XYZ file of C-alpha atoms in Angstrom:
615
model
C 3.766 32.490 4.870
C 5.631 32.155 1.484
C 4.181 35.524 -0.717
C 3.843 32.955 -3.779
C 3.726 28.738 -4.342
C 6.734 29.489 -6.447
C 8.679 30.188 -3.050
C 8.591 27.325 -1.345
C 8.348 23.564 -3.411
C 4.815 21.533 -3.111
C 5.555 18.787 -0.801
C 2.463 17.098 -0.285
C 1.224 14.578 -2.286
C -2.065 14.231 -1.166
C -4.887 17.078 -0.693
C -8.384 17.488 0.084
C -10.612 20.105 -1.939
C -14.015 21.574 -1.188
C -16.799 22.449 -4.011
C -20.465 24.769 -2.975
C -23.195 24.791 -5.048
C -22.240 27.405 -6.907
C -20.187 28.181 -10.633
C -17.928 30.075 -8.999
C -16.824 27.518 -6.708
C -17.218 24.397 -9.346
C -14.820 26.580 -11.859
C -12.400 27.731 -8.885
C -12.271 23.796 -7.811
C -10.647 23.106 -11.479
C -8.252 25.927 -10.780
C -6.915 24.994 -8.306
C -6.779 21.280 -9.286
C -4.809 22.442 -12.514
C -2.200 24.061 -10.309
C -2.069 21.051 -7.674
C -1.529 18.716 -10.881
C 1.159 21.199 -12.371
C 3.258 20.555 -9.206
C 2.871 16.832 -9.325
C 0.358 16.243 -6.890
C -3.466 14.355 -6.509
C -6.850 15.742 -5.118
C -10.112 14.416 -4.069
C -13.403 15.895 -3.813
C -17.159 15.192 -2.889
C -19.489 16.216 -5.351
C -22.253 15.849 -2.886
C -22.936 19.433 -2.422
C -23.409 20.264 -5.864
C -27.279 20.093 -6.499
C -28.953 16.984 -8.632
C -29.719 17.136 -12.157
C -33.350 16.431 -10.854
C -33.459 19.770 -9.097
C -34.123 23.577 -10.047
C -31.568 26.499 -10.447
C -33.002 29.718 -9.177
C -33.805 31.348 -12.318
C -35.673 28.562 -12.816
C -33.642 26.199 -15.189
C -32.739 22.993 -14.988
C -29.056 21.785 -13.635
C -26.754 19.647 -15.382
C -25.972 17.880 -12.009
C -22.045 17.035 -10.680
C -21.411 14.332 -13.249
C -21.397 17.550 -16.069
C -19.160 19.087 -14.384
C -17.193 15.867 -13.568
C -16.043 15.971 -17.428
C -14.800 19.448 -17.135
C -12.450 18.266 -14.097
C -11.499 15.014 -16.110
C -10.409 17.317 -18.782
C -8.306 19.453 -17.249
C -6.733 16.907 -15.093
C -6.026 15.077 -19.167
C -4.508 18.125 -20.645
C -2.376 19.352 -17.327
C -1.496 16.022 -16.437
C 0.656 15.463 -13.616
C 3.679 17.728 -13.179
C 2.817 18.534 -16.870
C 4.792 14.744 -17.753
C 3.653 11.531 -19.158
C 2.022 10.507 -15.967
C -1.664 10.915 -15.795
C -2.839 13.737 -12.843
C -4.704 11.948 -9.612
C -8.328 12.332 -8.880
C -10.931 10.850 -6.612
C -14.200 11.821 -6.640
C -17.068 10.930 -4.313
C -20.587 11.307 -4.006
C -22.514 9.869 -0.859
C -25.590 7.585 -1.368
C -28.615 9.750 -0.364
C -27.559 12.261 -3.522
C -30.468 12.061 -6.286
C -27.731 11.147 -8.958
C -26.239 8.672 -7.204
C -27.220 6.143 -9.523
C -25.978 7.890 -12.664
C -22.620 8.304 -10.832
C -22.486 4.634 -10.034
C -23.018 4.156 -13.655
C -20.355 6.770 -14.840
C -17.239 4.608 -16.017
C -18.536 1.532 -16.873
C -20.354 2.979 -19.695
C -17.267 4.972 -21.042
C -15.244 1.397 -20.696
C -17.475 -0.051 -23.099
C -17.307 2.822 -25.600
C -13.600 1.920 -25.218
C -14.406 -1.587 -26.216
C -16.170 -0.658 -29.323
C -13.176 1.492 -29.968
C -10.904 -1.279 -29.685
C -12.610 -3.884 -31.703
C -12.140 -1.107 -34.455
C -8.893 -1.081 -34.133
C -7.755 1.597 -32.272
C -4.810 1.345 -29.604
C -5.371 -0.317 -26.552
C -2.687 0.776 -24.291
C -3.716 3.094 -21.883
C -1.862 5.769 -23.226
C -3.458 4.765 -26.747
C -6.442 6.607 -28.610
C -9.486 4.651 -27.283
C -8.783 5.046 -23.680
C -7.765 8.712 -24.471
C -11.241 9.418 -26.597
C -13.366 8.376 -23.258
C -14.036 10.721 -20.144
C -13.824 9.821 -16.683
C -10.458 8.151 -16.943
C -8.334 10.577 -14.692
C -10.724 10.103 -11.750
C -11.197 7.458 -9.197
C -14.783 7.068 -8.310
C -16.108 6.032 -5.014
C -19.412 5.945 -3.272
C -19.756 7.371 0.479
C -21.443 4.474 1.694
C -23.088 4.951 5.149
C -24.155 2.138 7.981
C -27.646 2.512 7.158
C -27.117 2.113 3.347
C -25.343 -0.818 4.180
C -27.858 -2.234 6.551
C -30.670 -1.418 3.864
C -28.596 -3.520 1.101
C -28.058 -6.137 2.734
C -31.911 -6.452 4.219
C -33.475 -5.529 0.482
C -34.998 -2.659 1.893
C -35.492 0.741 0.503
C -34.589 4.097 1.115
C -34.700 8.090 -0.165
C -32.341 10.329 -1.974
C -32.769 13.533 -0.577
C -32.433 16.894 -2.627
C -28.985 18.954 -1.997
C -30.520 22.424 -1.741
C -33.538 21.931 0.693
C -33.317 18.333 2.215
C -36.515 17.197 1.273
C -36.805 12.882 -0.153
C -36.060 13.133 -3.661
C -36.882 9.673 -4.828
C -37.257 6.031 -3.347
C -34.240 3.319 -4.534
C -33.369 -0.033 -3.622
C -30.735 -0.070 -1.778
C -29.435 -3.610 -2.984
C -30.127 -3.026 -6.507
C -27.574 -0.032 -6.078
C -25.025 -2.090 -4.406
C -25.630 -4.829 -7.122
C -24.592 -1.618 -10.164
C -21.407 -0.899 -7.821
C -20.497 -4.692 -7.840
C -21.425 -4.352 -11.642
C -19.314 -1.556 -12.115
C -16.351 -2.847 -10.559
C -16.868 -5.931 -12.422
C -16.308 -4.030 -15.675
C -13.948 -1.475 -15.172
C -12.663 -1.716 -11.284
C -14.972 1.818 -10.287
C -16.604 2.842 -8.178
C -14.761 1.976 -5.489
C -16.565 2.305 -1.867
C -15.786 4.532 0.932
C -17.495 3.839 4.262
C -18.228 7.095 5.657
C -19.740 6.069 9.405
C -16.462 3.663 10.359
C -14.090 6.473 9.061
C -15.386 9.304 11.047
C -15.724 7.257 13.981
C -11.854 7.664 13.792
C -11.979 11.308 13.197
C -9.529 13.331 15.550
C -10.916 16.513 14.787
C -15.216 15.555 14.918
C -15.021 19.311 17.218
C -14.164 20.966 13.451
C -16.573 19.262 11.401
C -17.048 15.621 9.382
C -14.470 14.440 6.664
C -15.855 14.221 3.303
C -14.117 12.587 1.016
C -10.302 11.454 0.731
C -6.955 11.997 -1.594
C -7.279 10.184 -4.689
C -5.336 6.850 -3.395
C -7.766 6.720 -0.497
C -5.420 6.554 2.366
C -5.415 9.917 3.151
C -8.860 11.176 5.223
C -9.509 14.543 6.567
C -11.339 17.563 7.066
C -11.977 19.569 3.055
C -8.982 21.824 1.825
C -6.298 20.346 3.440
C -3.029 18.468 2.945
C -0.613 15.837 3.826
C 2.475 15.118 3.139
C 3.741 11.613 3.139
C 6.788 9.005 3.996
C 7.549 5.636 3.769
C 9.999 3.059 5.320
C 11.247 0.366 3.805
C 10.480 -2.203 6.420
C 13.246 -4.212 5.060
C 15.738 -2.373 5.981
C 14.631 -3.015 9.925
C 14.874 -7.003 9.589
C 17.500 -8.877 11.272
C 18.584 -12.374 11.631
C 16.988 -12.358 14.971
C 13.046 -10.846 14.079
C 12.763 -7.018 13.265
C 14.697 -3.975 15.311
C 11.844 -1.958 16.879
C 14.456 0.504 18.506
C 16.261 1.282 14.843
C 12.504 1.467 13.714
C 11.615 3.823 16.354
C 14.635 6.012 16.097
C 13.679 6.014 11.759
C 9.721 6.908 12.733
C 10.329 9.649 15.301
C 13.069 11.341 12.643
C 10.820 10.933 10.057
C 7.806 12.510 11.613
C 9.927 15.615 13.273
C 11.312 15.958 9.046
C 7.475 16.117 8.121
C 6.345 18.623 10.711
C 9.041 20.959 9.330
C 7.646 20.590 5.796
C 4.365 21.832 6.802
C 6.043 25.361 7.197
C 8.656 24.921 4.332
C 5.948 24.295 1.640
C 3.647 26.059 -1.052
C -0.137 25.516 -0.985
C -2.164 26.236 -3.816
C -5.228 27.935 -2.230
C -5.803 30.251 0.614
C -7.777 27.859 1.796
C -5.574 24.682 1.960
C -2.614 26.825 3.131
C -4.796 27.885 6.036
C -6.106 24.675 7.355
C -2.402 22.736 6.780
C -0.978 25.097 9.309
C -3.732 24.417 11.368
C -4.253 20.883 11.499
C -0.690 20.212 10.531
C -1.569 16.287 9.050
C 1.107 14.043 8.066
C 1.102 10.827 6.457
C 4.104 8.543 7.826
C 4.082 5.127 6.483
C 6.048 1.775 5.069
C 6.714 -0.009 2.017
C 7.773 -3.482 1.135
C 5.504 -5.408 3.787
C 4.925 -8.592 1.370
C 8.510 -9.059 0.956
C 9.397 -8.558 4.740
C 6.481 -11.387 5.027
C 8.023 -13.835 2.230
C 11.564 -13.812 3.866
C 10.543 -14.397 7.572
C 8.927 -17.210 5.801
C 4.918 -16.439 6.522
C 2.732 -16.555 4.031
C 0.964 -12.798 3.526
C -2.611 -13.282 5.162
C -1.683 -16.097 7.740
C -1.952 -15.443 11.573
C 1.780 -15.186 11.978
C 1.957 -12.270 9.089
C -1.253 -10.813 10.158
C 0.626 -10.454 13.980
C 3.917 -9.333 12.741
C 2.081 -6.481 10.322
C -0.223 -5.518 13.306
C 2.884 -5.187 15.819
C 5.006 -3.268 13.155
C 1.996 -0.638 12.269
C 1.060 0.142 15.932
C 4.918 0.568 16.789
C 5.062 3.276 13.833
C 1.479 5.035 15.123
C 2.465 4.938 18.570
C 5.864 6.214 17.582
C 4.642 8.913 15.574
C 1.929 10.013 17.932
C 4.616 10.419 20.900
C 7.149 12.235 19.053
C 3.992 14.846 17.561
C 3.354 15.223 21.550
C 7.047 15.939 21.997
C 7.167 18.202 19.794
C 4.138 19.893 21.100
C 6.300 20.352 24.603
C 8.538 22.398 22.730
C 6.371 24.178 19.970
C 2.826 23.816 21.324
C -0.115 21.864 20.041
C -1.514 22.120 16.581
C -3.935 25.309 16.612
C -7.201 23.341 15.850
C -6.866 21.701 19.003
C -8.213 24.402 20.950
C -10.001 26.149 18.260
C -12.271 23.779 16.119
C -12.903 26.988 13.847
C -10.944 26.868 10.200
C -10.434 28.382 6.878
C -14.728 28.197 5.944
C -15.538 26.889 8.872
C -16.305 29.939 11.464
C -19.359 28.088 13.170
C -18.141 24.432 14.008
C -19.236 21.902 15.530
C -17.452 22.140 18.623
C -15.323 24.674 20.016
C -12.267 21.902 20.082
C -10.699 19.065 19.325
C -9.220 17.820 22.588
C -12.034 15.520 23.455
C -12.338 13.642 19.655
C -8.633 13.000 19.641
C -8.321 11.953 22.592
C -11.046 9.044 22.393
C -9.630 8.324 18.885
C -6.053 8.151 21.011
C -7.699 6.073 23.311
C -9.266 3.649 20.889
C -6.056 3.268 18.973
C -4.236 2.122 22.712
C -7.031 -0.346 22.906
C -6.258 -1.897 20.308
C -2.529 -2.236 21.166
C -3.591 -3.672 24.235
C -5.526 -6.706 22.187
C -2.815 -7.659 20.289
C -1.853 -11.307 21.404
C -0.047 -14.676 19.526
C 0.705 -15.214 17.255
C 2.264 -11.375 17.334
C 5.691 -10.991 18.305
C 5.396 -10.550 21.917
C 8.427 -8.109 22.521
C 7.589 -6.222 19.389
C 4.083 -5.924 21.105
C 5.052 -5.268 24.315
C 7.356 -2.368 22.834
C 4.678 -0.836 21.234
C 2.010 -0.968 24.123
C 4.503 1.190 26.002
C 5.364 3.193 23.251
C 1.960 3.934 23.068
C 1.144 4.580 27.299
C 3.788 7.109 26.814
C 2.488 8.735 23.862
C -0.902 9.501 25.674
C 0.579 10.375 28.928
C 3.008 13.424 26.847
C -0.306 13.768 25.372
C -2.319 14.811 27.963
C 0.402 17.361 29.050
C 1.294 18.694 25.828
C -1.759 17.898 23.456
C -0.106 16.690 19.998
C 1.660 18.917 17.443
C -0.503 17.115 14.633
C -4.097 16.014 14.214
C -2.631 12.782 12.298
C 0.020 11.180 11.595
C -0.011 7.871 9.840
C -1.203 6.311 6.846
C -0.136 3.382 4.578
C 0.228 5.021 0.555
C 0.693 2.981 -2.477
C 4.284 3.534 -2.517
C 4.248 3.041 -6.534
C 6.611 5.014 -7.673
C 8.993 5.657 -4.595
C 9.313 1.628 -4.081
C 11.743 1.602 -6.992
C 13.863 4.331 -5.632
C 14.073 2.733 -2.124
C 14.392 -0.606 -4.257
C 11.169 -2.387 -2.746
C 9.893 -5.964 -3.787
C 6.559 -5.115 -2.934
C 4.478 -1.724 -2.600
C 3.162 -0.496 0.047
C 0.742 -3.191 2.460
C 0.963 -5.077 -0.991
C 1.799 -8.501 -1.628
C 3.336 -9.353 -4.232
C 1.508 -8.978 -7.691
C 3.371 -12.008 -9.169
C 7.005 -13.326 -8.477
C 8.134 -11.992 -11.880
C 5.695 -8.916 -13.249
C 5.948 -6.738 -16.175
C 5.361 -2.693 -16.034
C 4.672 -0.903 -18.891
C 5.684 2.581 -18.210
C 4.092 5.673 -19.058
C 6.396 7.367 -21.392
C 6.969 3.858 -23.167
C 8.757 0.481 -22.670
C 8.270 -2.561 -20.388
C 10.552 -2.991 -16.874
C 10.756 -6.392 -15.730
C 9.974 -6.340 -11.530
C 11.376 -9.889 -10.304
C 11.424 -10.585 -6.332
C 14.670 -10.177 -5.201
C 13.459 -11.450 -1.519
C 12.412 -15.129 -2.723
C 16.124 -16.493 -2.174
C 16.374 -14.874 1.300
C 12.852 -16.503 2.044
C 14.149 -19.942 0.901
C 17.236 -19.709 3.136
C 14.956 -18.988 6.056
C 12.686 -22.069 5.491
C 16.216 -23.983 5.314
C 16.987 -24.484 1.755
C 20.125 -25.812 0.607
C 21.880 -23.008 -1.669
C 21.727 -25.711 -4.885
C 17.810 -25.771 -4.240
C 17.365 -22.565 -3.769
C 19.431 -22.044 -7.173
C 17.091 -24.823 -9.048
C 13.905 -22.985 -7.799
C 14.785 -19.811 -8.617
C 15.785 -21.294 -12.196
C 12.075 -22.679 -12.235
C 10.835 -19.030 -11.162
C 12.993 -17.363 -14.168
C 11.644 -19.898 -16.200
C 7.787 -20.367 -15.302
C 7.518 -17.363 -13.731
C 6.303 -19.835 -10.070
C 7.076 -21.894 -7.653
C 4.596 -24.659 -8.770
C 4.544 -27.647 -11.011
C 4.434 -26.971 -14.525
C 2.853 -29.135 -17.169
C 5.272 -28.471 -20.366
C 4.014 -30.531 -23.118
C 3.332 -34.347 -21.427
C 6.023 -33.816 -18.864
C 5.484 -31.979 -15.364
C 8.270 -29.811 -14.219
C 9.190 -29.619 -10.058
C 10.641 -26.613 -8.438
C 11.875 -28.514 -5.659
C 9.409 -26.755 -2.918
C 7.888 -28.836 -0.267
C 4.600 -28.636 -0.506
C 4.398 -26.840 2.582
C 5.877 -24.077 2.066
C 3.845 -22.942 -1.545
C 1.707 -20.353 0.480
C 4.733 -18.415 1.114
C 4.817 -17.522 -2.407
C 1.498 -16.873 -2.746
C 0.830 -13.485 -4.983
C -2.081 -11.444 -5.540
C -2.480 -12.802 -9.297
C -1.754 -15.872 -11.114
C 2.260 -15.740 -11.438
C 3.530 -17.115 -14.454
C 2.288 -20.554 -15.710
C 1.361 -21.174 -11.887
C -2.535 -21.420 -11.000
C -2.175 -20.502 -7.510
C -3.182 -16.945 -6.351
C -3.990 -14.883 -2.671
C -7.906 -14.959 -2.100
C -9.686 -11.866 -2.171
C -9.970 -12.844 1.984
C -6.698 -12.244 1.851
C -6.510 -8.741 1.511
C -9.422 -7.791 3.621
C -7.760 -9.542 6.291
C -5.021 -7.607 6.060
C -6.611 -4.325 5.941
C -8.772 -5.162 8.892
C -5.997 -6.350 10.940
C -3.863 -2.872 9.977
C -6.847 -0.451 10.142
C -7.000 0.242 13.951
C -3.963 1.076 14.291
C -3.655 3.415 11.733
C -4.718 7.546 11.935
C -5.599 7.271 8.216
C -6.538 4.729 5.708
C -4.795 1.886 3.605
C -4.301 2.857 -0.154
C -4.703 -1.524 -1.090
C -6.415 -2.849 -3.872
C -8.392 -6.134 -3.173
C -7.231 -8.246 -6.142
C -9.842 -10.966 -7.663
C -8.988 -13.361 -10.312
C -10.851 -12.859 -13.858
C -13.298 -15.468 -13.702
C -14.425 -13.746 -10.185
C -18.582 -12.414 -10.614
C -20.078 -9.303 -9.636
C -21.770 -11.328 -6.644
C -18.309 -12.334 -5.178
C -17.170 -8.450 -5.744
C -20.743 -7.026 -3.727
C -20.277 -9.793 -1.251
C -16.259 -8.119 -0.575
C -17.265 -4.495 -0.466
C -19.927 -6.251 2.428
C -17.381 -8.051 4.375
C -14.765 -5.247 3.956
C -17.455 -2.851 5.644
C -18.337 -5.728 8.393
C -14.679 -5.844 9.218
C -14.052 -2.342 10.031
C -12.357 -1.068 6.677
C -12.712 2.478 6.169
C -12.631 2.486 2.178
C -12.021 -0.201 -0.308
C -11.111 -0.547 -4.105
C -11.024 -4.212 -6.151
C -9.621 -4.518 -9.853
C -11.134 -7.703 -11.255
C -7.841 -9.555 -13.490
C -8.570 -8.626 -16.815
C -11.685 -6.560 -16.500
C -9.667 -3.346 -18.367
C -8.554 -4.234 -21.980
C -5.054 -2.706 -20.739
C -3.167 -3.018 -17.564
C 0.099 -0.916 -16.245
C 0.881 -4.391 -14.662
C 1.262 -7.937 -15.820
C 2.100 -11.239 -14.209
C 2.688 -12.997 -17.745
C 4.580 -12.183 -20.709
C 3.097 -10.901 -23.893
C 4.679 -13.253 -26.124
C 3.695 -10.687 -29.480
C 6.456 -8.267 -27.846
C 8.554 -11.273 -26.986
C 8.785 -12.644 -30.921
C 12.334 -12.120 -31.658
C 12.991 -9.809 -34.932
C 15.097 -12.353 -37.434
C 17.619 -9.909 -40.158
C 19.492 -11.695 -42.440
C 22.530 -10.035 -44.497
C 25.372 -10.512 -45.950
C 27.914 -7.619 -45.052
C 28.704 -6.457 -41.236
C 26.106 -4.166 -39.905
C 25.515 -2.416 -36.589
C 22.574 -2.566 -34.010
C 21.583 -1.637 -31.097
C 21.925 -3.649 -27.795
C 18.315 -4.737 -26.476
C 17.464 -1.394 -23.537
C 16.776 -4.277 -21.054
C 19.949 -7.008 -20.971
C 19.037 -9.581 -18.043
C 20.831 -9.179 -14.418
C 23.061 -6.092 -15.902
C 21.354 -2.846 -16.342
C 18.162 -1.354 -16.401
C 17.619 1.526 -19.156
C 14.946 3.852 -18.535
C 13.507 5.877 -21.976
């Protein structure tokens, strides 16, 4: 053990925090989130055990309920920000759907968004860095709602059901089940929160069931564990495992198995910020091993991001990297033995659990991932799959001699910031947000993203190297593929017509009208999700003009699918985005001096296809 977090550097990204029903917990949680944000990391908590505004302190009083104390987090996640920078800290909060102020919760953001509106039409700044977003509360949180089967079930048949009261149990008061999926749907609509979290499917998945339930996730959603505990994460950049011939599952395999012996080190090389979270990391020892740039690996093998032939190829890939991981966590636990919560369930807080172990819940959840493996058919790449099914008998069989040397290993992160450094297209399981986007950056100043993979996907579909040229002309131009109307006269690309799909991005690109259907993305999730320990950090893009009865029925058909949690930003729904697909022509109007003597001036900070100047 390190005798201070200054010893050793924070290398986990994501964490896991706990909260009781008491002010000396609630004030220790934003204590310990201050010091987690200092050192550049997110944290997610459910609120659920806090006690309902419609309850009764001891003394007597009333309570102010989780959603008072929610500002005091929001606060200090404002001020501390995250590794004391420009970049805002990460938070997700949760609260499940049988809590009495569930509805408030639901509620939360989407009435701070539209003091933000009023703010705006007075003239305040926008940007979300600017004073109206800064003058609202709740905007350093992600909110979700634990959604259970039953919930579900009672939405969808109008039925009814009872909060219950935190402290003794007992039904608090009767709600409508669909009219509270209708105000998520609503909420989304306005703002893009509360996402949903769906709490049955993901502990169905739960290696460690023998220690207790998980509760709530990191704030990006793709990491899911037990409360106070840690992962740190990794990405490949898929692209760097394509060949001429398909994809190199050995090279892969060798890059996984490294990776995940590199993370298991860091859980003993790193500082914790509680007692608590140190505790349980050693423990469970999680990791989070995952890839990047899966849209643009899609675009230059030519498939278009949702179709069957994608849908196989992303399948194969993720259950080679699980199976991978899982293997090398039960090689390691030859050598160095199995993570300690596999034979003792008990944990930092935890004395009494549910079980006395673990090795029955992970090795079901083994054996469910292997099952899965073994239903992978065509259109999947049959030696990719084939590779990974025995990938995956082996991992079991080491496993049932050795146990594993982690309780998890995989998930798929959002990859936002580290895509640039490994030069990705696309983030994460993302396609691509447009084939020319524009990122306004925290600390100031716009970075053009263009898709460097589009000529390598035009070769593959057998494009002449002058056609390729013209349509990448029309991209730089138009920002699409597609036909453009300029004026009376309609503009080709020079793409068949066939092969548009390919190009397909999550929102309008350009002056181009096509875009990925919100289908799209579930599709991918669902197909990814079983072969996965964690979750998928994805947002399910829908166009502007999309209602709040296209967003409920999503969250419905993400939950019927299998997804564990799920988040959807409506096009336009916040007055400012970090991302755009089209150019805002009022910071594009060129600045005209006239003079009559030589002067001096500063080159633009972005000149096209030389450098790229960060400020």
């Amino acid at each position: 053990r390190a005798d201070s977090q200054y010893e050793y550097p924070q290398c986990s990204a994501c964490f896991i925090q706990h909260v009781d029903d008491s002010m000396e917990s609630i004030m220790e949680l934003a204590r310990s989130e201050a010091m987690l944000f200092k050192f550049g990391s997110g944290s997610g908590t459910d609120l659920s055990t806090i006690r309902s505004s419609r309850e009764k302190l001891s003394g007597g009083g009333k309570p102010s309920g989780p959603l008072s104390f929610l500002c005091v987090y929001d606060a200090v996640a404002g001020v501390v920000k995250s590794g004391g920078k420009t970049r805002r800290a990460a938070k997700m909060n949760t609260l499940r759907d049988w809590h009495p102020d569930i509805e408030e919760f639901i509620e939360a953001k989407q009435l701070e968004e539209r003091k933000a509106w009023a703010l705006i039409e007075e003239g305040f700044d926008p940007s979300f860095n600017g004073e109206a977003y800064a003058s609202i509360k709740f905007q350093n949180e992600n909110l979700s709602v634990r959604a259970t089967d039953q919930f579900m079930e009672s939405a969808i048949a109008g039925e009814k059901f009872w909060t219950r009261n935190v402290t003794d149990g007992k039904p608090c008061e009767e709600k409508d089940a669909s009219y509270l999926l209708d105000k998520i749907a609503e909420g989304t609509y306005i703002c893009g929160d509360p996402g949903m979290q769906f709490d049955d499917t993901i502990n169905k998945w739960h290696t460690c069931k023998g220690s207790g339930r998980q509760n709530c996730t990191n704030p990006c959603s793709e990491y899911l564990f037990l409360d106070n505990s840690a992962c740190n994460l990794a990405s490949l950049n898929l692209m760097k495992f394509r060949t001429d011939a398909g994809f190199d599952s050995e090279r892969f395999a060798a890059a996984a198995r490294i990776f995940i012996i590199a993370q298991d080190i860091i859980v003993d090389r790193s500082s914790y910020p509680t007692e608590g979270i140190s505790y349980n990391s050693h423990w469970f020892r999680t990791l989070g091993l995952g890839f990047a740039n899966l849209g643009a690996l899609l675009m230059s093998n030519g498939y278009a991001y949702a179709s069957p032939e994608g849908l196989g190829l992303a399948q194969a890939i993720t259950a080679t990297m699980t199976g991978v991981a899982y293997r090398t966590s039960a090689e390691l636990a030859g050598v160095k033995g199995a993570f300690a919560g596999y034979h003792d369930a008990a944990h930092y807080g935890v004395p009494n659990p549910p079980a006395p172990d673990n090795v029955d819940s992970m090795r079901e959840v083994i054996e469910l991932h292997r099952q899965a493996v073994r239903e992978l058919k065509d259109p999947a790449p049959q030696d990719l799959v084939a590779f990974a099914q025995s990938v995956w008998d082996e991992a079991i069989a080491l496993g049932e001699q050795f146990g594993y040397r982690n309780a998890q290993v995989t998930v798929l992160a959002p990859t936002g910031t580290i895509g640039f450094l490994m030069d990705c297209d696309t983030t994460g399981v993302e396609p691509a947000i447009g084939l020319v986007a524009y990122k306004t950056l925290a600390g100031g100043g716009v970075m053009t993203l263009p898709i460097k993979s589009i000529p390598l996907a035009l070769e593959t579909l057998g494009y002449e190297p002058a056609i390729i040229d013209k349509i990448c002309a029309h991209i730089k131009e138009y920002g699409t593929v597609e036909s453009v109307q300029v004026g009376k006269r309609t503009v080709e690309s020079g793409i068949r017509d066939e092969d548009i799909a390919v190009f397909d991005s999550a929102f309008r690109s350009g002056m181009g009208k096509r875009y990925l259907s919100y289908q799209a993305h579930i599709k991918m999730m669902s197909a990814l999700q079983p072969f996965l320990s964690g979750a998928i950090s994805k947002t399910v893009n829908m166009p502007k003009e999309a209602s709040a009865n296209e967003i409920r029925e999503t969250y419905v058909k993400a939950w019927k699918m299998g997804v564990k949690g799920i988040a959807i930003y409506r096009d336009g729904s916040k007055r400012s985005a970090p991302v755009r697909t089209q150019k805002d022509d009022k910071q594009e109007d060129p600045v005209v001096q006239v003079t009559t003597e030589p002067y001096r001036r500063k080159l633009p900070d972005t000149r096209s296809s030389l450098t790229h100047k960060f400020s």
